[in-house]
Short mmCIF file of C-alpha atoms in Angstrom, two decimals:
data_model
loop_
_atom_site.label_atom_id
_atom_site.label_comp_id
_atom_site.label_asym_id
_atom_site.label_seq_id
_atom_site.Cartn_x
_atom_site.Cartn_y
_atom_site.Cartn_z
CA UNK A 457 -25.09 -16.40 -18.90
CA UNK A 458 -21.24 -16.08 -18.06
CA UNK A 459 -20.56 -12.66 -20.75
CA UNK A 460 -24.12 -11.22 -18.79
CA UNK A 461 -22.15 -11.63 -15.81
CA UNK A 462 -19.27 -10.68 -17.01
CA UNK A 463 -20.39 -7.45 -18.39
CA UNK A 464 -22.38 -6.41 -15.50
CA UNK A 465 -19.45 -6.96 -13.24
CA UNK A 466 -17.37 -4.61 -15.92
CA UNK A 467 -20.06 -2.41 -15.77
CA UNK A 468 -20.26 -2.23 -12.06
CA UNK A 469 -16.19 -1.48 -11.92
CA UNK A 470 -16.70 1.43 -14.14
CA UNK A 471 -19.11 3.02 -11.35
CA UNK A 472 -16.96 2.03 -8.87
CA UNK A 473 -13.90 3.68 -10.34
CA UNK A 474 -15.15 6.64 -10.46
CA UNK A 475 -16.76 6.88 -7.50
CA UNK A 476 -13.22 6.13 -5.70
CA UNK A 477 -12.16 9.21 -7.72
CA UNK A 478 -15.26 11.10 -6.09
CA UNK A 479 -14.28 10.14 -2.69
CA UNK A 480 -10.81 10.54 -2.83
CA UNK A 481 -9.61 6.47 -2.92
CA UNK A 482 -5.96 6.43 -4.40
CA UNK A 483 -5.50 2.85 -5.39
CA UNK A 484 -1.87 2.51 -7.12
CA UNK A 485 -1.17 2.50 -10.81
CA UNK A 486 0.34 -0.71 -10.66
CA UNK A 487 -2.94 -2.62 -9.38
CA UNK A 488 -5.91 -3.45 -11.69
CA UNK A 489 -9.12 -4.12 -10.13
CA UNK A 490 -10.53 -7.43 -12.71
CA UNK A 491 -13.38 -9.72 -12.76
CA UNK A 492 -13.46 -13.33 -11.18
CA UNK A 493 -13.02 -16.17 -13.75
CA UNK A 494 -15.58 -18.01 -12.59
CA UNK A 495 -18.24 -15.87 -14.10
CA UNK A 496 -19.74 -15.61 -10.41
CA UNK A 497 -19.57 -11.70 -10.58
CA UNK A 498 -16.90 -11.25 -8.10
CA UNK A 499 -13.81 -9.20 -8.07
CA UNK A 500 -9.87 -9.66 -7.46
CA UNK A 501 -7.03 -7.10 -7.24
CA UNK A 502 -4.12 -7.70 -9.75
CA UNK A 503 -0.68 -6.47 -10.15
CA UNK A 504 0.15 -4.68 -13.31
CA UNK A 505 3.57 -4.32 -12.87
CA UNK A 506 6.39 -5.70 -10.03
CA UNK A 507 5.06 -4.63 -6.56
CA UNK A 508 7.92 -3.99 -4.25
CA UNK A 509 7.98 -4.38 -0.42
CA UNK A 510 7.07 -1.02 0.98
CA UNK A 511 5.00 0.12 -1.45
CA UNK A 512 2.05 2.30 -1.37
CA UNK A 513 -1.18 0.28 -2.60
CA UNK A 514 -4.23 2.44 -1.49
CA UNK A 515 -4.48 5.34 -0.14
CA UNK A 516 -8.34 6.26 1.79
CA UNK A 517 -9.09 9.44 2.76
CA UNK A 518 -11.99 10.98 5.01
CA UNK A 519 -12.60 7.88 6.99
CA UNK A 520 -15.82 8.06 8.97
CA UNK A 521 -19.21 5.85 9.50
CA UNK A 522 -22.39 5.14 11.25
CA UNK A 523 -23.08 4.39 14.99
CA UNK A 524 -24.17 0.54 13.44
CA UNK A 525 -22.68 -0.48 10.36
CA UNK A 526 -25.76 -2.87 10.29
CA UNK A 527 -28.25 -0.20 10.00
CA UNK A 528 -26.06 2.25 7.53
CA UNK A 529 -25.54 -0.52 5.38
CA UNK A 530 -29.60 -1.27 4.99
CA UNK A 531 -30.44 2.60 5.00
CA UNK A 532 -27.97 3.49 2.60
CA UNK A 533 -29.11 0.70 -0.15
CA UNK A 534 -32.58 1.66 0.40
CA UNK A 535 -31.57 5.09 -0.51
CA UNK A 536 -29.96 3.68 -3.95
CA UNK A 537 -28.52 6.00 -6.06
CA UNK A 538 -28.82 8.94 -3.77
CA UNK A 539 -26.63 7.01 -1.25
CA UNK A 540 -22.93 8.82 -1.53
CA UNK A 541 -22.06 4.96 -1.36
CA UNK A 542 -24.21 3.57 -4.25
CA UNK A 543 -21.29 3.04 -6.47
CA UNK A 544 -19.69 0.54 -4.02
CA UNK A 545 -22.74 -1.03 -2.26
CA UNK A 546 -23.55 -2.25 -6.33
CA UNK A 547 -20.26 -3.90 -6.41
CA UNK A 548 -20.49 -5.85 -3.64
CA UNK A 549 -22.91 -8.70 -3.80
CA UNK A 550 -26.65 -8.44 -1.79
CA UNK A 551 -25.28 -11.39 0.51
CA UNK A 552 -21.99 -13.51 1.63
CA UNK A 553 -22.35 -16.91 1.07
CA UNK A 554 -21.35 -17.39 4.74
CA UNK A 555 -23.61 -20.26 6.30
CA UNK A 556 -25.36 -17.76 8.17
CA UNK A 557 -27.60 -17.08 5.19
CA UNK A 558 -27.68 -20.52 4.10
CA UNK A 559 -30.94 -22.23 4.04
CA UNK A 560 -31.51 -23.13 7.01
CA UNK A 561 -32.29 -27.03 6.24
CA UNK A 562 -28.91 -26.75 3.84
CA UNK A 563 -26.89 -25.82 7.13
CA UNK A 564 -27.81 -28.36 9.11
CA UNK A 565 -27.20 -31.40 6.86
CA UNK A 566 -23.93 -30.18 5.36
CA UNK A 567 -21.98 -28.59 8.70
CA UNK A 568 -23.63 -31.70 10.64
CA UNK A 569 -20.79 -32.65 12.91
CA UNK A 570 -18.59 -29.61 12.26
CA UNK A 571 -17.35 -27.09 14.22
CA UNK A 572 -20.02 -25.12 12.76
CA UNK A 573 -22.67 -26.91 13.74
CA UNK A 574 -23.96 -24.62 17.05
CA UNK A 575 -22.14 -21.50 16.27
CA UNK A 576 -24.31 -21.37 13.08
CA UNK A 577 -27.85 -22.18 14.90
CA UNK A 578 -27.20 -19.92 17.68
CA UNK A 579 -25.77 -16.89 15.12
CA UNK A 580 -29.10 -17.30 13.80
CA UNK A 581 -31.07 -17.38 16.96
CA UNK A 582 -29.07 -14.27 17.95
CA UNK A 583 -29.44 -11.67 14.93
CA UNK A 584 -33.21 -13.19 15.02
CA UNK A 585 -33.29 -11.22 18.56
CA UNK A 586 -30.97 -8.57 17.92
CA UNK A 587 -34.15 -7.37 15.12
CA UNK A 588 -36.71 -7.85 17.11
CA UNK A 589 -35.62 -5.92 19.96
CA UNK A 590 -33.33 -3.35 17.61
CA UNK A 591 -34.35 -3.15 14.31
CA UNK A 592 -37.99 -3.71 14.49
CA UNK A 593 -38.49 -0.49 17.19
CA UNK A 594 -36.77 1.45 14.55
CA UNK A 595 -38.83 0.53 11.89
CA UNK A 596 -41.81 1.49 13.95
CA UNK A 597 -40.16 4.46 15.12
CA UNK A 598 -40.87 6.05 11.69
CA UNK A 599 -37.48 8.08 12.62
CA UNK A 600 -35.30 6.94 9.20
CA UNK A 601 -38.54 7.56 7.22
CA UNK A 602 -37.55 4.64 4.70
CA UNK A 603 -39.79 1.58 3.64
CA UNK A 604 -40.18 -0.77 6.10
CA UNK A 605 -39.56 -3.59 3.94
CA UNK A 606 -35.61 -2.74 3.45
CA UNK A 607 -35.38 -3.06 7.04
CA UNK A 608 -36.50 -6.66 6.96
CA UNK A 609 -35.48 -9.65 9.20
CA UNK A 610 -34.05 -10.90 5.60
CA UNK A 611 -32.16 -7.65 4.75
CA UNK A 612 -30.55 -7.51 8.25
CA UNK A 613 -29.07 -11.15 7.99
CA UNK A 614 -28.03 -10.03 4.56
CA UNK A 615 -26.39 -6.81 5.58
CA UNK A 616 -25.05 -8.99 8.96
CA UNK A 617 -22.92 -11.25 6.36
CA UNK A 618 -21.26 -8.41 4.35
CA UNK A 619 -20.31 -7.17 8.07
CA UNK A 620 -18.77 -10.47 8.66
CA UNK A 621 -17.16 -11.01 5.77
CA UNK A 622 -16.12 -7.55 4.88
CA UNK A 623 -15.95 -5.02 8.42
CA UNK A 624 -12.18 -5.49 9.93
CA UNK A 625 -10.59 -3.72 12.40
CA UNK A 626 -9.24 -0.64 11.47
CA UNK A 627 -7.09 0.89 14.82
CA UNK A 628 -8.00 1.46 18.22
CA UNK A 629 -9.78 4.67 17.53
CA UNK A 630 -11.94 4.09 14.72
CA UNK A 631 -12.81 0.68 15.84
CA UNK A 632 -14.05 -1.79 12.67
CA UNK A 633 -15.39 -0.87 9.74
CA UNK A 634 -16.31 -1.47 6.09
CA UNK A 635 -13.75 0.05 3.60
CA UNK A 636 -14.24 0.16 -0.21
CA UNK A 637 -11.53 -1.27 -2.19
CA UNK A 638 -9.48 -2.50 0.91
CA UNK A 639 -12.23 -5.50 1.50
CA UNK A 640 -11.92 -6.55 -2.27
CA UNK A 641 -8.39 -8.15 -1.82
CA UNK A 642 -8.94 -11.71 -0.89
CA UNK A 643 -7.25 -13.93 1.47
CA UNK A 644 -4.13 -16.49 1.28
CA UNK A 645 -2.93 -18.18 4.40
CA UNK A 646 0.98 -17.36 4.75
CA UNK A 647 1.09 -15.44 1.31
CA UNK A 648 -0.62 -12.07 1.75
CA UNK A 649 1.12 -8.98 -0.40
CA UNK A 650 -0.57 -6.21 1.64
CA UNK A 651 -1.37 -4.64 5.14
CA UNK A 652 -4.11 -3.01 6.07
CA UNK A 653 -3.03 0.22 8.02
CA UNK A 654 -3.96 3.27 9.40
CA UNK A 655 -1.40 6.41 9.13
CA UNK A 656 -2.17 7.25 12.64
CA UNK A 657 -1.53 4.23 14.76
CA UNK A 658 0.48 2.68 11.70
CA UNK A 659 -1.04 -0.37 13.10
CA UNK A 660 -2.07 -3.72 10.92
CA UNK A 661 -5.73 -4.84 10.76
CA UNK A 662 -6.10 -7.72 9.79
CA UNK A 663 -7.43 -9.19 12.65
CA UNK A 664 -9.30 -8.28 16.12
CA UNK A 665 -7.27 -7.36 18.63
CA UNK A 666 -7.40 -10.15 21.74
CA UNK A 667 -8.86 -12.60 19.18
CA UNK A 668 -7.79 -16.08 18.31
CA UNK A 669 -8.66 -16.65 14.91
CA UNK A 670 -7.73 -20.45 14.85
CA UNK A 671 -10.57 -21.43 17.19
CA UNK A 672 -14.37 -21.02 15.91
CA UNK A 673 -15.55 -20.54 19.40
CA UNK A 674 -13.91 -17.76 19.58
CA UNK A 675 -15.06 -16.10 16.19
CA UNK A 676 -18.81 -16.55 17.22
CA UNK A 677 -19.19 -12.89 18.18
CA UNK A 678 -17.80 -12.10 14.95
CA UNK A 679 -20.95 -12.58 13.04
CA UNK A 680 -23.30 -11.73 15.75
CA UNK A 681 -21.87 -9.37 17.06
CA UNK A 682 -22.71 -5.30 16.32
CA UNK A 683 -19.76 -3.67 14.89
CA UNK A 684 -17.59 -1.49 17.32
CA UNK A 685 -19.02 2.56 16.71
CA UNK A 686 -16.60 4.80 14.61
CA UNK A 687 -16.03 8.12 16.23
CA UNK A 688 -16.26 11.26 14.39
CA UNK A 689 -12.78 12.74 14.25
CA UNK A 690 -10.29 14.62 12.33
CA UNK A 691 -9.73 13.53 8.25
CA UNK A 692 -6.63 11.13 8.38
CA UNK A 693 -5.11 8.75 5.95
CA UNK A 694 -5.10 4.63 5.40
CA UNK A 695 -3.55 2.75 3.57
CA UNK A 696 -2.68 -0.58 2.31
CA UNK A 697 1.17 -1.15 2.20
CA UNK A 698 3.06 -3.58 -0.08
CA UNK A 699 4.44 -6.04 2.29
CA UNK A 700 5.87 -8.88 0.05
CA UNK A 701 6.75 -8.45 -3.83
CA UNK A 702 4.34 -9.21 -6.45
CA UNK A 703 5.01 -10.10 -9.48
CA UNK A 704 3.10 -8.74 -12.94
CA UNK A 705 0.02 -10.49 -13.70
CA UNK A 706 -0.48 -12.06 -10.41
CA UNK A 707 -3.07 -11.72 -8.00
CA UNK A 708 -2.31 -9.25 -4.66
CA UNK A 709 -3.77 -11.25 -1.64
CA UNK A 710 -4.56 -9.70 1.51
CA UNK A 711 -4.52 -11.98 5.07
CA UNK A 712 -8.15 -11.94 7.17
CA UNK A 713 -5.58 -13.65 10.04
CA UNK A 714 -4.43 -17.19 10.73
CA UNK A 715 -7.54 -18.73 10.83
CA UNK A 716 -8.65 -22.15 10.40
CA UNK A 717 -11.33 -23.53 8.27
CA UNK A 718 -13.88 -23.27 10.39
CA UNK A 719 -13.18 -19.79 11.23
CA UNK A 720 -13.04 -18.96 7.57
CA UNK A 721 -16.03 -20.47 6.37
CA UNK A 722 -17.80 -19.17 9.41
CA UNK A 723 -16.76 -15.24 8.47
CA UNK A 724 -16.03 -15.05 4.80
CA UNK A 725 -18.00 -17.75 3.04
CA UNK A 726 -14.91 -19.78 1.58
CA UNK A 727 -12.22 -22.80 2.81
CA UNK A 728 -8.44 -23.77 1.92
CA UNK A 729 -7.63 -26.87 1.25
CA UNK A 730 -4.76 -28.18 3.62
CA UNK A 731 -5.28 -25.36 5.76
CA UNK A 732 -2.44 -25.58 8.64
CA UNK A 733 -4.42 -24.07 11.02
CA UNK A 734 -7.29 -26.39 10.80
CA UNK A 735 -8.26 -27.89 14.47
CA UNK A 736 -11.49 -30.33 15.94
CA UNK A 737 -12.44 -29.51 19.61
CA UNK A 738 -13.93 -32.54 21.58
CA UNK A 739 -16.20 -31.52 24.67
CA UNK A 740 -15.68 -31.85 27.75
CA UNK A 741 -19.53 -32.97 28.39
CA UNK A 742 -18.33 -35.93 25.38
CA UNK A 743 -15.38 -37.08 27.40
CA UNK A 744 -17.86 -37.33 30.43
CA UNK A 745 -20.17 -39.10 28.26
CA UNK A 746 -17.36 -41.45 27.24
CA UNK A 747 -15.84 -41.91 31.21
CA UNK A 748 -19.67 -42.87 32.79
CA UNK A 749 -20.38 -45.56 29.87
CA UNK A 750 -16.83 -47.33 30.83
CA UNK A 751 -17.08 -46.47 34.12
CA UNK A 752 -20.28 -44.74 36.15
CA UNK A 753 -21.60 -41.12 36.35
CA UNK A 754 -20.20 -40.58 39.90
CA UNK A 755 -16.55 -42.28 38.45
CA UNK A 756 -16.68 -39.60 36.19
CA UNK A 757 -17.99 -36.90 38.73
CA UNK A 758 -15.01 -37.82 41.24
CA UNK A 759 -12.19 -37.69 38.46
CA UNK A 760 -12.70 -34.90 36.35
CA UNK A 761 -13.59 -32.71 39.95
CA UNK A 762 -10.02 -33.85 41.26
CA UNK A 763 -8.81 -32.28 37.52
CA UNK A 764 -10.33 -28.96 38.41
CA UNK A 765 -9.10 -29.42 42.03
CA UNK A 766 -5.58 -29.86 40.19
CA UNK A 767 -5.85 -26.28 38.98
CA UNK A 768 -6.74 -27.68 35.48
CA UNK A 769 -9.42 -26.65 32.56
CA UNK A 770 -10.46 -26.99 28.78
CA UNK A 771 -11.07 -23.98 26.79
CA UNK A 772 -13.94 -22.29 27.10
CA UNK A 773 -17.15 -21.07 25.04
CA UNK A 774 -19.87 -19.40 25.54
CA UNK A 775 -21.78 -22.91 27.15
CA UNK A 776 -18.57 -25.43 26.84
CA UNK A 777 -15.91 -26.43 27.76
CA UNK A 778 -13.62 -28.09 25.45
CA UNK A 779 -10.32 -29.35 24.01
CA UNK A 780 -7.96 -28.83 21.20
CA UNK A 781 -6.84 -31.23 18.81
CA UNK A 782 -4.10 -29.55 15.87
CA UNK A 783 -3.96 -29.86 12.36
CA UNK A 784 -1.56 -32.69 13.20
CA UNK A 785 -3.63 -34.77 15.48
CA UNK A 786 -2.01 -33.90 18.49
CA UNK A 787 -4.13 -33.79 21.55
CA UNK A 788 -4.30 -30.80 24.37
CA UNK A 789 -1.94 -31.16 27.48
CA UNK A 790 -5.22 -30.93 29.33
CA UNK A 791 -6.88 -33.15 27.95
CA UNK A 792 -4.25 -35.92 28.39
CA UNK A 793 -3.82 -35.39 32.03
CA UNK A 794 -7.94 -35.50 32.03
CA UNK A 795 -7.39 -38.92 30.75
CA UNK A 796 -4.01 -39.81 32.79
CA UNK A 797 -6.51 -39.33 35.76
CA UNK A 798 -9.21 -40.95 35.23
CA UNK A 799 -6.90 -44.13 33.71
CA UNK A 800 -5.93 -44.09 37.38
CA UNK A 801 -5.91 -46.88 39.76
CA UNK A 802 -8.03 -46.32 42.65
CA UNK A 803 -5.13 -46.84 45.24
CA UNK A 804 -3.42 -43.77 42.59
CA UNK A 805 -6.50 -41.97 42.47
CA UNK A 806 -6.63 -41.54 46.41
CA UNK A 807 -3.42 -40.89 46.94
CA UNK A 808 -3.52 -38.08 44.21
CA UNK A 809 -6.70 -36.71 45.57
CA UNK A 810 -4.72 -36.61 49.21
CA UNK A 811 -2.16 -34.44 48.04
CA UNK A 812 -4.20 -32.50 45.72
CA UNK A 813 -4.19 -29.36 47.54
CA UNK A 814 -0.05 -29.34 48.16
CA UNK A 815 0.32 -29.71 44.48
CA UNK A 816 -0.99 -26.45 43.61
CA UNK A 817 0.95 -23.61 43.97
CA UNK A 818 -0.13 -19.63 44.52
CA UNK A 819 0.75 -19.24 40.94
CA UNK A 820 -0.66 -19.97 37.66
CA UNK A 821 -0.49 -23.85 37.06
CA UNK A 822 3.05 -24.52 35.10
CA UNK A 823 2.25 -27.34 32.21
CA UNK A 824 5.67 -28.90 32.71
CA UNK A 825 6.25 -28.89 36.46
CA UNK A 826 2.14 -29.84 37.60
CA UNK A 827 2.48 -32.64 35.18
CA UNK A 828 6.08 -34.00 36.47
CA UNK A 829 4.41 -33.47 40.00
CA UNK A 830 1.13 -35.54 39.34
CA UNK A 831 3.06 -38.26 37.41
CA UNK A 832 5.73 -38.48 40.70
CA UNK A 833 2.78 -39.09 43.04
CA UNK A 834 0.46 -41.30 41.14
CA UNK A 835 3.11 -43.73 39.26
CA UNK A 836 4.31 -47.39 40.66
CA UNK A 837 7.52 -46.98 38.20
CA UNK A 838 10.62 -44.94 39.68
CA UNK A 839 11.27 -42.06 36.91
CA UNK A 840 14.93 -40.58 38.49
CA UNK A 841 15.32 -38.33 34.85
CA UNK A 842 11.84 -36.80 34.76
CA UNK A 843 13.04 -33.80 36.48
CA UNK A 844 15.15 -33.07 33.78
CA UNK A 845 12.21 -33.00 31.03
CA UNK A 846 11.67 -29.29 29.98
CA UNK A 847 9.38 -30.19 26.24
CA UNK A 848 6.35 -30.11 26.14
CA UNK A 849 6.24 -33.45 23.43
CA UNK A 850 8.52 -35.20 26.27
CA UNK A 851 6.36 -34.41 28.95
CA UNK A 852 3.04 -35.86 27.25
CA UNK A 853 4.60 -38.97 26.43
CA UNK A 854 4.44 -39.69 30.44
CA UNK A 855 1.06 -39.38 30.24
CA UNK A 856 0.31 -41.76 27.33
CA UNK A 857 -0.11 -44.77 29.06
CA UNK A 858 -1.79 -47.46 27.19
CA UNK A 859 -5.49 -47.11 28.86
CA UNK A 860 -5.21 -43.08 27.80
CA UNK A 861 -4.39 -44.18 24.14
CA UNK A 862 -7.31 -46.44 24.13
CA UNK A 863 -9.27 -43.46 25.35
CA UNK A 864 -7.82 -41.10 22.72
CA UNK A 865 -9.21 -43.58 20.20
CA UNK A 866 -12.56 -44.01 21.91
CA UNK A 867 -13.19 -40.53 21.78
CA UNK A 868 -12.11 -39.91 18.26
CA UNK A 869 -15.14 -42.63 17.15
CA UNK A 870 -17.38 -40.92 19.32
CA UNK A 871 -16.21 -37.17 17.92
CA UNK A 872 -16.32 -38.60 14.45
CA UNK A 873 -19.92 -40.19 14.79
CA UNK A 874 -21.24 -36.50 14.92
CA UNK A 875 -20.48 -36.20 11.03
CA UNK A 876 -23.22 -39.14 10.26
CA UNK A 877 -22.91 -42.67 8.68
CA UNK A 878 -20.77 -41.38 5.62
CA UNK A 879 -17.07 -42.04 5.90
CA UNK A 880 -13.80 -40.47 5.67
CA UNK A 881 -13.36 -41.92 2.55
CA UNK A 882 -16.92 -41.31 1.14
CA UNK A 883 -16.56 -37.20 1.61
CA UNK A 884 -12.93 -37.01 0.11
CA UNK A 885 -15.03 -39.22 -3.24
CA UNK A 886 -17.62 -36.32 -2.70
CA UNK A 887 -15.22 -33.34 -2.56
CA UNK A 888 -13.73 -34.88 -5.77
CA UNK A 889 -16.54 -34.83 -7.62
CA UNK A 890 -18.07 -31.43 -6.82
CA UNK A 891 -17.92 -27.93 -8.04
CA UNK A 892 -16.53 -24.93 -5.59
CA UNK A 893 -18.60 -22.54 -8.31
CA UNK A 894 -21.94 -24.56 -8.76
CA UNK A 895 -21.67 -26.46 -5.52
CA UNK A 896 -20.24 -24.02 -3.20
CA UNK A 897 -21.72 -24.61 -0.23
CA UNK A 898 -21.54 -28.51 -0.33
CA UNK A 899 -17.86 -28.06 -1.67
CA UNK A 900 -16.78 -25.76 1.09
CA UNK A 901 -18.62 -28.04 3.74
CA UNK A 902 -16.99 -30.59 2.58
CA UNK A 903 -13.44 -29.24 2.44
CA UNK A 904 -14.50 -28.23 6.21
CA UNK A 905 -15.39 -32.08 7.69
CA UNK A 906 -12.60 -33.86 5.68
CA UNK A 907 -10.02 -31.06 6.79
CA UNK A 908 -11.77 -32.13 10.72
CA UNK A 909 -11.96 -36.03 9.93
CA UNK A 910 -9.14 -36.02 8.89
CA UNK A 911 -7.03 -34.61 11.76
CA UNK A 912 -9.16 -37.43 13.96
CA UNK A 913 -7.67 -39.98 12.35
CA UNK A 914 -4.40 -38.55 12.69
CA UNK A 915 -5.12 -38.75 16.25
CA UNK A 916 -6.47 -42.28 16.32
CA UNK A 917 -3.25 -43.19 14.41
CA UNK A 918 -0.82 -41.18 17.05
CA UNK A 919 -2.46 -43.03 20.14
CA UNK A 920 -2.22 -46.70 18.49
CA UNK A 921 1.44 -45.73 17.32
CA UNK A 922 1.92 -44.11 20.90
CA UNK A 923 0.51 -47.46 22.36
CA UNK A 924 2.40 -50.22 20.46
CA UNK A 925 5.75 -47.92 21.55
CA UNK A 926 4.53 -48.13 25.02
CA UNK A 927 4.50 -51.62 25.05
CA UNK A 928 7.43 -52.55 22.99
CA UNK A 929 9.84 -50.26 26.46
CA UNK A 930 7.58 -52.70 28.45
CA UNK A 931 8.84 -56.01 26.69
#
């Protein structure tokens, strides 16, 4: 079964050689285009000989495109080998094994709990729309005069992952867009080779402009999403530059962006394992949950309202508000002084909520100075060296008292309950034992909720160790 693969994917190469000679695709002498390994039928770039920094890679000419890469993509696979782009549409795979085109059963027990969880239902909710009200007129139109049937709802979440996974952002004036040969370098966090540029703008590409890669709420719209339109313009050059020497033999990585698991899995189908830019958001509706169980609805109401009134607030989605926690278990300044406030004492809490309005400046809310100011007013202890505090780490500690730490743990449970009644400890076993190549999508889940498990027990373990510290000063 592996040497059928293996030959078709040779085979495939061949076509797609020469149809970058067609189309006038320079790819470097010193790069060598190879079949994956794993007998899956995919394809890595490889150097031949010693890349240097500064070195020319590929060179694309002619660069132009549909209004909806979507739409092109379906029309020109229906057209097969009349399509001036048959060569590389066969190279590619139907599908990215993104989660958006997982079964839809599959995705809901393995990213149970993840940050995956409601970006993945509502991407499919979304593109289900987007073809009814888009694709489906178009169809009826009769206007591309192609069968209906490779215009399906299943061929447009198809054609939606290889945009996902494969459509980048070129430069401002060509907007994003699918480019052979440049989309079949893969990713490494921190150890790309090679920039994607455009002789124009000479900018990099490798990810949206405005876009934070490290937070999946963030990267919804980049599955859902249509595909900016390329304008028609003059002929003009890109090309992928050598940014970090390669040695013979070894693969030439490209970098999608610093993104986080999450992100990764979301867009391209695939994990790393001790990914630095991993993070777990926890709700703001889940710490209002956890504040009306210990307390009562209005408790809740009243504190987090006198956080807002504070000039204060999570991040934000598309229907939630929400807070960070880093690879490293360390919680959001926000979220802390959420905590700090609600930990409050009521004769604190009043006399907080009196000032509330003097505490906030006309500018933008200063981290540092709002917290100093909120801890002066609301604390019994005299702190005469506060003023003085100008990092970040030093300034949080004030807020750690031990009620917040006991929150930070509270919430952690309640976070980590979303995964189900398997443990920590039982998905590590799990990822041990399973394939990436047979198993992919349970092995990639899984690299996804220990990666996010993990970091909230690195935050139940900061706010015990924060605690005992606490109370050792105190003795």
């Amino acid at each position: 079964m592996e040497a059928s693969a293996s030959t078709s994917t040779a085979r495939r190469l061949r076509a797609f050689r020469r149809w970058m000679r067609d189309h006038g695709v320079v790819c470097s002498d010193a790069l060598r285009l190879d079949a994956a390994e794993d007998g899956g039928g995919g394809v890595y770039v490889r150097a031949l000989a010693a890349l240097r920094e500064g070195d020319l890679a590929i060179e694309a000419a002619e660069l132009g495109g549909p209004l909806a890469l979507a739409v092109a993509v379906m029309y020109e696979r229906a057209r097969g080998a009349e399509s001036p782009w048959d060569a590389y549409l066969r190279l590619i795979p139907e599908r990215e094994p993104v989660p958006l085109v997982w079964p839809a059963d599959e995705a809901e027990r393995l990213l149970a709990g993840t940050e995956l969880d409601k970006i993945v239902k509502q991407d499919r909710q979304f593109i289900c729309e987007d073809w009814k009200e888009c694709i489906e007129p178009l169809i009826l139109s009769g206007e591309l005069e192609v069968d209906p049937d490779d215009f399906s709802l299943e061929n447009y979440f198809s054609a939606k992952s290889l945009l996902s996974s494969r459509s980048f952002r070129i430069d401002s004036y060509h907007g994003s867009g699918m480019v052979p040969l440049a989309d079949l370098f893969n990713h490494k966090t921190g150890g790309e080779h090679v920039h994607f540029t455009s002789v124009l703008e000479g900018s990099d590409s490798d990810s949206e402009d405005g876009e934070d890669p490290n937070n999946a709420s963030a990267d919804e719209q980049s599955t859902i999403e249509n595909s900016a339109d390329i304008p028609s313009g003059d002929d003009e050059d890109l090309e992928m530059i050598v940014v970090r020497d390669v040695n013979e033999g070894e693969e030439v990585f490209n970098t999608y962006g610093t993104m986080g698991n999450a992100a990764l899995l979301h867009r391209y189908g695939f994990t790393e394992m001790d990914n630095p830019y991993d993070i777990v958001n926890i709700d703001l509706a889940l710490v209002t949950k956890w504040c009306s169980s210990k307390y009562s609805r209005r408790y809740a109401r009243a504190r987090v309202s006198l956080w807002h009134n504070l000039g204060y607030s999570g991040c934000t989605s598309q229907d939630a508000d929400y807070f960070e926690i880093s690879y490293d278990g360390e919680p959001q300044l926000e979220l802390l002084i959420l905590l700090y406030i609600i930990s409050l004492k009521s004769d604190a809490y009043d006399k907080l909520a009196s000032v509330a309005h003097d505490l906030i400046g006309d500018d933008e809310v200063d981290s540092i100075s709002s917290v100093l100011k909120v801890v002066r007013v609301t604390s019994s202890n005299q702190h005469p060296d506060i003023g003085g505090l100008e990092k970040l780490p030093d300034v949080k500690k004030l807020l750690l008292n031990e009620s917040v730490c006991s929150a930070l743990v509270s919430l952690a449970d309640m976070r980590e309950s979303l995964y189900g009644s398997n443990t920590l400890e039982d998905d590590r076993q799990k990822l041990q034992a399973c394939s990436s190549v047979n198993e992919r999508n349970l092995y990639h889940s899984l690299v996804l909720r220990v990666s996010e498990r993990t970091i909230l027990h690195k935050l139940k373990k900061h706010a015990s160790s924060w605690s005992k510290t606490k109370k050792r000063k105190q003795l």
